[in-house]
Amino acid sequence: MNRPVRRTAGRRLLFGTDRRHVTVGVREAVVCAAAALVVAALAVVGLWRGDFPLRLDEVLGVLGGRIDGLTRTVVLEWRLPRVAAAVTFGAALGVAGAIFQTITRNPLASPDVIGLANGSFSGMLIALLLLGGGWHLLMLGSLAGGLLAALAIYLLAYRDGLSGFRFIVVGVGVSSMLAAANTWLLLRADLETALFAAAWGAGTLNTATAEVVWPAAGVVLVLLAVTPLWAAALAQLELGDDVAAASGVAVDRHRAALVLIAVALVSAVTTVAGPIAFVALAAPQIARRLVRAPGLPLAATAVVGAALLLGSDLVAQHVIPLTVPVGVVTVTLGGGYLLWLLVHEIRRTGWSTS
C-alpha cells in the first residue's frame, strides 16, 4: 500500500518540478519575443528619424531592397551601424552584468559599478594616448585594462572564498582610483585628443561608424554565442562555491572563464562607445522580474539590454533638445534604478555583509 503512495508522491514532485521549469521556459520565451518586437520597433524608428528627413515607407523600402540611391546610403551606411551598435552592445552589457551578478550573488555587481568599465577605459586611454594605435590596439588595451582591473579586485576581495559584498566594496574603491587615473591621463593629453577621449568616456554612440562597429559587433556575437556553453556552470555557481564544487563544477576554472567572457564583452563595447553605465546593472534584474525566474535568464537579459540601450540612444538623439551622449541618459535613468535597488537590498538583508 505504501509503494503506490511513494510513487505518486515522487511523480507529483517530479511533474511539479517539470511544470515549474516548463512555465519558466515558456515565460522566458514570451518575454524574449515581446522584447525582440520592442527592439525591432525601436530599430525602425532609429533608421527613420534623423537630420536627413525620410518617410517611413522609404525606410521599409530600403530594408526590402526596393529603393536605392541616397536613401539607401542614409539608412544602411549612416544609421544602421549606430542602431546595430546599440542592439549588440546593449545585449553584451546585459549578459556581462548577469555573469557578474550571478558569480557574486549580488544584484549590485555590474562592470560599471565594480570598476571593470573604468579599467577597460584606462587601458584604451593608454593605448590611445601613449601608443597611438588603431582600433585593434585599442581593443587589446581595453581588454588588458579590464582583465587587470578584474584581477586586482578578485585578489583584494578574495579571503577564504569570494564574498559578494566585499567584492563590490573593493570594486567601488578600484573604480574610484581608476576614474582618478583616467582624469590624470586626460589632463596630460593634448586638447583635441582630450576632448575626444572625454566625450568617449561619457559613453557615446556618436562615433559608431561601420568601420569600427561591424568588427566589434562580430566579437560580441561570437562571445554571446559561446556564453550558453557555460550556462550550467553559471547556474551552479549561483548556489555558492561549496554547492557548485559538490556538484562537480571546477569553481576556479569556470569562474575565470566566465570573468574572461564578461570582461571581453565590456572591452568590445568600451573600445567603440566608451564606458556606458547602468545597462549592465539594470538589464539582468529587469529580465529576472519579467520572467519571474529564480536565476538570471541570459537570453531575456540580452534582449532587454538591447532594448534599454537602443531606447536610451533614441532619447539622447531625438527627445532631449540638445543632443547628448547616450551615457548621460543611461546614468540618469540608472541612478533612480540604483537608488531603488539599494533601498530594496537594505530592507531585504538588513545591512548584512555576510
PDB file of C-alpha atoms in Angstrom, residues 45-277:
ATOM      1  CA  VAL A  45      12.474  54.367 -35.546  1.00  0.00           C
ATOM      2  CA  GLY A  46      16.257  54.695 -35.332  1.00  0.00           C
ATOM      3  CA  LEU A  47      16.582  54.130 -39.078  1.00  0.00           C
ATOM      4  CA  TRP A  48      13.710  56.513 -39.802  1.00  0.00           C
ATOM      5  CA  ARG A  49      14.429  59.545 -37.604  1.00  0.00           C
ATOM      6  CA  GLY A  50      17.418  61.812 -38.156  1.00  0.00           C
ATOM      7  CA  ASP A  51      18.658  65.096 -39.617  1.00  0.00           C
ATOM      8  CA  PHE A  52      18.050  63.823 -43.145  1.00  0.00           C
ATOM      9  CA  PRO A  53      14.239  63.553 -43.446  1.00  0.00           C
ATOM     10  CA  LEU A  54      12.843  60.235 -44.614  1.00  0.00           C
ATOM     11  CA  ARG A  55       9.392  58.760 -44.832  1.00  0.00           C
ATOM     12  CA  LEU A  56       8.681  55.516 -43.039  1.00  0.00           C
ATOM     13  CA  ASP A  57       7.731  53.803 -46.305  1.00  0.00           C
ATOM     14  CA  GLU A  58      11.146  54.779 -47.724  1.00  0.00           C
ATOM     15  CA  VAL A  59      12.911  53.107 -44.790  1.00  0.00           C
ATOM     16  CA  LEU A  60      10.829  49.972 -45.230  1.00  0.00           C
ATOM     17  CA  GLY A  61      11.515  50.083 -48.966  1.00  0.00           C
ATOM     18  CA  VAL A  62      15.272  50.178 -48.375  1.00  0.00           C
ATOM     19  CA  LEU A  63      15.027  47.275 -45.930  1.00  0.00           C
ATOM     20  CA  GLY A  64      13.003  45.378 -48.524  1.00  0.00           C
ATOM     21  CA  GLY A  65      15.586  46.069 -51.235  1.00  0.00           C
ATOM     22  CA  ARG A  66      13.203  48.153 -53.354  1.00  0.00           C
ATOM     23  CA  ILE A  67      14.899  51.571 -53.029  1.00  0.00           C
ATOM     24  CA  ASP A  68      18.474  52.555 -53.921  1.00  0.00           C
ATOM     25  CA  GLY A  69      20.391  55.806 -54.190  1.00  0.00           C
ATOM     26  CA  LEU A  70      20.893  58.368 -51.444  1.00  0.00           C
ATOM     27  CA  THR A  71      18.066  56.990 -49.312  1.00  0.00           C
ATOM     28  CA  ARG A  72      19.749  53.590 -49.200  1.00  0.00           C
ATOM     29  CA  THR A  73      23.055  55.231 -48.238  1.00  0.00           C
ATOM     30  CA  VAL A  74      21.430  57.162 -45.389  1.00  0.00           C
ATOM     31  CA  VAL A  75      19.648  54.119 -43.991  1.00  0.00           C
ATOM     32  CA  LEU A  76      22.251  51.395 -44.432  1.00  0.00           C
ATOM     33  CA  GLU A  77      25.549  53.276 -44.205  1.00  0.00           C
ATOM     34  CA  TRP A  78      24.776  56.175 -41.863  1.00  0.00           C
ATOM     35  CA  ARG A  79      22.076  54.996 -39.472  1.00  0.00           C
ATOM     36  CA  LEU A  80      22.217  51.189 -39.475  1.00  0.00           C
ATOM     37  CA  PRO A  81      25.691  50.947 -37.859  1.00  0.00           C
ATOM     38  CA  ARG A  82      24.528  53.051 -34.907  1.00  0.00           C
ATOM     39  CA  VAL A  83      21.348  51.012 -34.474  1.00  0.00           C
ATOM     40  CA  ALA A  84      23.321  47.768 -34.752  1.00  0.00           C
ATOM     41  CA  ALA A  85      25.833  49.059 -32.193  1.00  0.00           C
ATOM     42  CA  ALA A  86      23.077  49.925 -29.720  1.00  0.00           C
ATOM     43  CA  VAL A  87      21.464  46.488 -30.084  1.00  0.00           C
ATOM     44  CA  THR A  88      24.612  44.366 -29.876  1.00  0.00           C
ATOM     45  CA  PHE A  89      26.312  46.493 -27.229  1.00  0.00           C
ATOM     46  CA  GLY A  90      23.187  46.552 -25.079  1.00  0.00           C
ATOM     47  CA  ALA A  91      22.988  42.764 -25.258  1.00  0.00           C
ATOM     48  CA  ALA A  92      26.704  42.492 -24.425  1.00  0.00           C
ATOM     49  CA  LEU A  93      26.428  44.738 -21.375  1.00  0.00           C
ATOM     50  CA  GLY A  94      23.333  42.917 -20.160  1.00  0.00           C
ATOM     51  CA  VAL A  95      24.974  39.489 -20.366  1.00  0.00           C
ATOM     52  CA  ALA A  96      28.188  40.776 -18.769  1.00  0.00           C
ATOM     53  CA  GLY A  97      26.153  42.184 -15.901  1.00  0.00           C
ATOM     54  CA  ALA A  98      24.262  38.894 -15.494  1.00  0.00           C
ATOM     55  CA  ILE A  99      27.537  36.973 -15.288  1.00  0.00           C
ATOM     56  CA  PHE A 100      28.981  39.183 -12.551  1.00  0.00           C
ATOM     57  CA  GLN A 101      25.740  39.339 -10.595  1.00  0.00           C
ATOM     58  CA  THR A 102      25.500  35.548 -10.701  1.00  0.00           C
ATOM     59  CA  ILE A 103      29.124  34.932  -9.717  1.00  0.00           C
ATOM     60  CA  THR A 104      28.934  37.332  -6.780  1.00  0.00           C
ATOM     61  CA  ARG A 105      25.287  36.514  -5.966  1.00  0.00           C
ATOM     62  CA  ASN A 106      24.651  40.252  -5.604  1.00  0.00           C
ATOM     63  CA  PRO A 107      22.389  42.402  -7.836  1.00  0.00           C
ATOM     64  CA  LEU A 108      24.672  45.428  -7.374  1.00  0.00           C
ATOM     65  CA  ALA A 109      27.610  43.765  -9.135  1.00  0.00           C
ATOM     66  CA  SER A 110      27.957  45.122 -12.636  1.00  0.00           C
ATOM     67  CA  PRO A 111      31.023  46.079 -14.700  1.00  0.00           C
ATOM     68  CA  ASP A 112      30.407  49.824 -14.362  1.00  0.00           C
ATOM     69  CA  VAL A 113      29.859  49.716 -10.588  1.00  0.00           C
ATOM     70  CA  ILE A 114      32.811  47.488  -9.665  1.00  0.00           C
ATOM     71  CA  GLY A 115      35.340  49.213 -11.903  1.00  0.00           C
ATOM     72  CA  LEU A 116      35.736  46.945 -14.926  1.00  0.00           C
ATOM     73  CA  ALA A 117      34.376  49.545 -17.331  1.00  0.00           C
ATOM     74  CA  ASN A 118      36.804  52.120 -15.936  1.00  0.00           C
ATOM     75  CA  GLY A 119      39.598  49.549 -16.186  1.00  0.00           C
ATOM     76  CA  SER A 120      38.798  48.932 -19.836  1.00  0.00           C
ATOM     77  CA  PHE A 121      38.659  52.677 -20.438  1.00  0.00           C
ATOM     78  CA  SER A 122      42.037  53.111 -18.717  1.00  0.00           C
ATOM     79  CA  GLY A 123      43.604  50.501 -20.965  1.00  0.00           C
ATOM     80  CA  MET A 124      42.071  52.109 -24.011  1.00  0.00           C
ATOM     81  CA  LEU A 125      43.309  55.563 -22.957  1.00  0.00           C
ATOM     82  CA  ILE A 126      46.849  54.260 -22.501  1.00  0.00           C
ATOM     83  CA  ALA A 127      46.742  52.649 -25.955  1.00  0.00           C
ATOM     84  CA  LEU A 128      45.327  55.845 -27.468  1.00  0.00           C
ATOM     85  CA  LEU A 129      47.492  58.448 -25.741  1.00  0.00           C
ATOM     86  CA  LEU A 130      50.789  56.636 -25.290  1.00  0.00           C
ATOM     87  CA  LEU A 131      50.837  54.132 -28.137  1.00  0.00           C
ATOM     88  CA  GLY A 132      48.674  55.969 -30.670  1.00  0.00           C
ATOM     89  CA  GLY A 133      47.321  52.719 -32.083  1.00  0.00           C
ATOM     90  CA  GLY A 134      44.415  51.840 -34.311  1.00  0.00           C
ATOM     91  CA  TRP A 135      41.219  50.011 -33.458  1.00  0.00           C
ATOM     92  CA  HIS A 136      42.853  46.632 -32.883  1.00  0.00           C
ATOM     93  CA  LEU A 137      45.382  48.106 -30.456  1.00  0.00           C
ATOM     94  CA  LEU A 138      42.618  49.980 -28.656  1.00  0.00           C
ATOM     95  CA  MET A 139      40.684  46.715 -28.350  1.00  0.00           C
ATOM     96  CA  LEU A 140      43.712  44.933 -26.888  1.00  0.00           C
ATOM     97  CA  GLY A 141      44.368  47.806 -24.499  1.00  0.00           C
ATOM     98  CA  SER A 142      40.746  47.834 -23.389  1.00  0.00           C
ATOM     99  CA  LEU A 143      40.765  44.069 -22.824  1.00  0.00           C
ATOM    100  CA  ALA A 144      44.049  44.215 -20.902  1.00  0.00           C
ATOM    101  CA  GLY A 145      42.788  47.057 -18.725  1.00  0.00           C
ATOM    102  CA  GLY A 146      39.563  45.236 -17.908  1.00  0.00           C
ATOM    103  CA  LEU A 147      41.374  41.980 -17.108  1.00  0.00           C
ATOM    104  CA  LEU A 148      43.903  43.718 -14.863  1.00  0.00           C
ATOM    105  CA  ALA A 149      41.100  45.527 -13.031  1.00  0.00           C
ATOM    106  CA  ALA A 150      39.199  42.246 -12.583  1.00  0.00           C
ATOM    107  CA  LEU A 151      42.339  40.502 -11.320  1.00  0.00           C
ATOM    108  CA  ALA A 152      43.091  43.295  -8.837  1.00  0.00           C
ATOM    109  CA  ILE A 153      39.526  43.282  -7.494  1.00  0.00           C
ATOM    110  CA  TYR A 154      39.474  39.494  -7.222  1.00  0.00           C
ATOM    111  CA  LEU A 155      42.797  39.304  -5.370  1.00  0.00           C
ATOM    112  CA  LEU A 156      41.867  42.099  -2.973  1.00  0.00           C
ATOM    113  CA  ALA A 157      38.382  40.717  -2.295  1.00  0.00           C
ATOM    114  CA  TYR A 158      39.254  37.016  -2.005  1.00  0.00           C
ATOM    115  CA  ARG A 159      39.552  35.784   1.574  1.00  0.00           C
ATOM    116  CA  ASP A 160      38.537  32.198   2.315  1.00  0.00           C
ATOM    117  CA  GLY A 161      36.124  32.433  -0.586  1.00  0.00           C
ATOM    118  CA  LEU A 162      34.528  35.244  -2.533  1.00  0.00           C
ATOM    119  CA  SER A 163      32.038  37.419  -0.651  1.00  0.00           C
ATOM    120  CA  GLY A 164      29.700  39.340  -2.943  1.00  0.00           C
ATOM    121  CA  PHE A 165      29.542  42.337  -0.611  1.00  0.00           C
ATOM    122  CA  ARG A 166      33.331  42.517  -0.208  1.00  0.00           C
ATOM    123  CA  PHE A 167      33.785  42.113  -3.971  1.00  0.00           C
ATOM    124  CA  ILE A 168      31.529  45.111  -4.632  1.00  0.00           C
ATOM    125  CA  VAL A 169      33.113  47.319  -1.952  1.00  0.00           C
ATOM    126  CA  VAL A 170      36.611  46.586  -3.275  1.00  0.00           C
ATOM    127  CA  GLY A 171      35.355  47.128  -6.830  1.00  0.00           C
ATOM    128  CA  VAL A 172      33.915  50.535  -5.983  1.00  0.00           C
ATOM    129  CA  GLY A 173      37.265  51.547  -4.481  1.00  0.00           C
ATOM    130  CA  VAL A 174      39.198  50.319  -7.519  1.00  0.00           C
ATOM    131  CA  SER A 175      36.711  52.084  -9.780  1.00  0.00           C
ATOM    132  CA  SER A 176      37.308  55.387  -7.990  1.00  0.00           C
ATOM    133  CA  MET A 177      41.074  55.039  -8.314  1.00  0.00           C
ATOM    134  CA  LEU A 178      40.812  54.183 -11.999  1.00  0.00           C
ATOM    135  CA  ALA A 179      38.492  57.146 -12.599  1.00  0.00           C
ATOM    136  CA  ALA A 180      41.098  59.414 -11.000  1.00  0.00           C
ATOM    137  CA  ALA A 181      43.827  57.864 -13.162  1.00  0.00           C
ATOM    138  CA  ASN A 182      41.711  58.399 -16.280  1.00  0.00           C
ATOM    139  CA  THR A 183      41.261  62.066 -15.372  1.00  0.00           C
ATOM    140  CA  TRP A 184      45.030  62.441 -14.945  1.00  0.00           C
ATOM    141  CA  LEU A 185      45.643  60.841 -18.333  1.00  0.00           C
ATOM    142  CA  LEU A 186      43.177  63.232 -19.974  1.00  0.00           C
ATOM    143  CA  LEU A 187      44.858  66.224 -18.333  1.00  0.00           C
ATOM    144  CA  ARG A 188      48.195  65.095 -19.748  1.00  0.00           C
ATOM    145  CA  ALA A 189      46.857  64.776 -23.299  1.00  0.00           C
ATOM    146  CA  ASP A 190      46.707  67.486 -25.938  1.00  0.00           C
ATOM    147  CA  LEU A 191      43.455  69.443 -26.146  1.00  0.00           C
ATOM    148  CA  GLU A 192      41.968  67.781 -29.236  1.00  0.00           C
ATOM    149  CA  THR A 193      42.681  64.252 -28.046  1.00  0.00           C
ATOM    150  CA  ALA A 194      41.482  65.056 -24.532  1.00  0.00           C
ATOM    151  CA  LEU A 195      38.165  66.455 -25.767  1.00  0.00           C
ATOM    152  CA  PHE A 196      37.630  63.409 -27.969  1.00  0.00           C
ATOM    153  CA  ALA A 197      38.521  60.975 -25.173  1.00  0.00           C
ATOM    154  CA  ALA A 198      36.409  62.867 -22.610  1.00  0.00           C
ATOM    155  CA  ALA A 199      33.326  62.650 -24.853  1.00  0.00           C
ATOM    156  CA  TRP A 200      34.152  58.984 -25.393  1.00  0.00           C
ATOM    157  CA  GLY A 201      34.411  58.498 -21.633  1.00  0.00           C
ATOM    158  CA  ALA A 202      30.834  59.670 -21.144  1.00  0.00           C
ATOM    159  CA  GLY A 203      29.602  56.734 -23.221  1.00  0.00           C
ATOM    160  CA  THR A 204      28.530  57.702 -26.712  1.00  0.00           C
ATOM    161  CA  LEU A 205      27.447  56.110 -29.966  1.00  0.00           C
ATOM    162  CA  ASN A 206      28.154  59.255 -31.993  1.00  0.00           C
ATOM    163  CA  THR A 207      31.372  57.705 -33.306  1.00  0.00           C
ATOM    164  CA  ALA A 208      29.719  54.393 -34.214  1.00  0.00           C
ATOM    165  CA  THR A 209      30.723  54.082 -37.859  1.00  0.00           C
ATOM    166  CA  ALA A 210      30.662  50.949 -39.968  1.00  0.00           C
ATOM    167  CA  GLU A 211      34.458  50.608 -39.880  1.00  0.00           C
ATOM    168  CA  VAL A 212      34.531  50.070 -36.104  1.00  0.00           C
ATOM    169  CA  VAL A 213      31.019  48.809 -35.355  1.00  0.00           C
ATOM    170  CA  TRP A 214      30.993  45.689 -37.527  1.00  0.00           C
ATOM    171  CA  PRO A 215      34.266  44.222 -36.157  1.00  0.00           C
ATOM    172  CA  ALA A 216      33.206  44.957 -32.572  1.00  0.00           C
ATOM    173  CA  ALA A 217      29.734  43.559 -33.201  1.00  0.00           C
ATOM    174  CA  GLY A 218      31.321  40.411 -34.646  1.00  0.00           C
ATOM    175  CA  VAL A 219      33.401  39.940 -31.498  1.00  0.00           C
ATOM    176  CA  VAL A 220      30.315  40.471 -29.330  1.00  0.00           C
ATOM    177  CA  LEU A 221      28.221  37.982 -31.303  1.00  0.00           C
ATOM    178  CA  VAL A 222      30.923  35.310 -31.024  1.00  0.00           C
ATOM    179  CA  LEU A 223      31.153  35.843 -27.260  1.00  0.00           C
ATOM    180  CA  LEU A 224      27.372  35.763 -26.893  1.00  0.00           C
ATOM    181  CA  ALA A 225      27.279  32.540 -28.902  1.00  0.00           C
ATOM    182  CA  VAL A 226      29.749  30.747 -26.604  1.00  0.00           C
ATOM    183  CA  THR A 227      28.281  32.038 -23.342  1.00  0.00           C
ATOM    184  CA  PRO A 228      25.440  29.441 -23.227  1.00  0.00           C
ATOM    185  CA  LEU A 229      28.110  26.710 -23.113  1.00  0.00           C
ATOM    186  CA  TRP A 230      28.842  27.901 -19.577  1.00  0.00           C
ATOM    187  CA  ALA A 231      25.209  28.343 -18.535  1.00  0.00           C
ATOM    188  CA  ALA A 232      25.086  25.119 -16.491  1.00  0.00           C
ATOM    189  CA  ALA A 233      28.218  26.048 -14.545  1.00  0.00           C
ATOM    190  CA  LEU A 234      26.870  29.573 -14.066  1.00  0.00           C
ATOM    191  CA  ALA A 235      23.667  28.203 -12.580  1.00  0.00           C
ATOM    192  CA  GLN A 236      25.665  26.077 -10.136  1.00  0.00           C
ATOM    193  CA  LEU A 237      27.924  28.987  -9.155  1.00  0.00           C
ATOM    194  CA  GLU A 238      24.840  30.992  -8.259  1.00  0.00           C
ATOM    195  CA  LEU A 239      24.174  28.465  -5.485  1.00  0.00           C
ATOM    196  CA  GLY A 240      27.583  29.113  -3.914  1.00  0.00           C
ATOM    197  CA  ASP A 241      31.103  27.781  -4.276  1.00  0.00           C
ATOM    198  CA  ASP A 242      30.596  24.824  -1.923  1.00  0.00           C
ATOM    199  CA  VAL A 243      27.440  23.608  -3.658  1.00  0.00           C
ATOM    200  CA  ALA A 244      28.999  24.110  -7.095  1.00  0.00           C
ATOM    201  CA  ALA A 245      32.117  22.180  -6.097  1.00  0.00           C
ATOM    202  CA  ALA A 246      29.996  19.383  -4.601  1.00  0.00           C
ATOM    203  CA  SER A 247      28.114  19.074  -7.905  1.00  0.00           C
ATOM    204  CA  GLY A 248      31.371  18.579  -9.816  1.00  0.00           C
ATOM    205  CA  VAL A 249      31.986  22.105 -11.080  1.00  0.00           C
ATOM    206  CA  ALA A 250      35.626  23.244 -11.216  1.00  0.00           C
ATOM    207  CA  VAL A 251      34.819  26.517  -9.468  1.00  0.00           C
ATOM    208  CA  ASP A 252      38.003  28.496 -10.085  1.00  0.00           C
ATOM    209  CA  ARG A 253      38.370  27.421 -13.701  1.00  0.00           C
ATOM    210  CA  HIS A 254      34.747  28.113 -14.621  1.00  0.00           C
ATOM    211  CA  ARG A 255      34.708  31.409 -12.753  1.00  0.00           C
ATOM    212  CA  ALA A 256      37.875  32.546 -14.535  1.00  0.00           C
ATOM    213  CA  ALA A 257      36.422  31.625 -17.933  1.00  0.00           C
ATOM    214  CA  LEU A 258      33.170  33.460 -17.210  1.00  0.00           C
ATOM    215  CA  VAL A 259      35.010  36.547 -15.976  1.00  0.00           C
ATOM    216  CA  LEU A 260      37.119  36.492 -19.147  1.00  0.00           C
ATOM    217  CA  ILE A 261      33.978  36.378 -21.294  1.00  0.00           C
ATOM    218  CA  ALA A 262      32.333  39.202 -19.356  1.00  0.00           C
ATOM    219  CA  VAL A 263      35.443  41.401 -19.477  1.00  0.00           C
ATOM    220  CA  ALA A 264      35.820  40.758 -23.215  1.00  0.00           C
ATOM    221  CA  LEU A 265      32.196  41.806 -23.763  1.00  0.00           C
ATOM    222  CA  VAL A 266      32.704  45.020 -21.806  1.00  0.00           C
ATOM    223  CA  SER A 267      36.001  45.718 -23.587  1.00  0.00           C
ATOM    224  CA  ALA A 268      34.473  45.345 -27.036  1.00  0.00           C
ATOM    225  CA  VAL A 269      31.764  47.853 -26.112  1.00  0.00           C
ATOM    226  CA  THR A 270      34.165  50.276 -24.405  1.00  0.00           C
ATOM    227  CA  THR A 271      36.503  50.370 -27.398  1.00  0.00           C
ATOM    228  CA  VAL A 272      33.764  51.779 -29.636  1.00  0.00           C
ATOM    229  CA  ALA A 273      31.351  53.543 -27.282  1.00  0.00           C
ATOM    230  CA  GLY A 274      33.265  54.161 -24.070  1.00  0.00           C
ATOM    231  CA  PRO A 275      32.019  53.071 -20.634  1.00  0.00           C
ATOM    232  CA  ILE A 276      28.213  53.105 -20.829  1.00  0.00           C
ATOM    233  CA  ALA A 277      26.820  52.937 -17.320  1.00  0.00           C
TER     234      ALA A 277
END
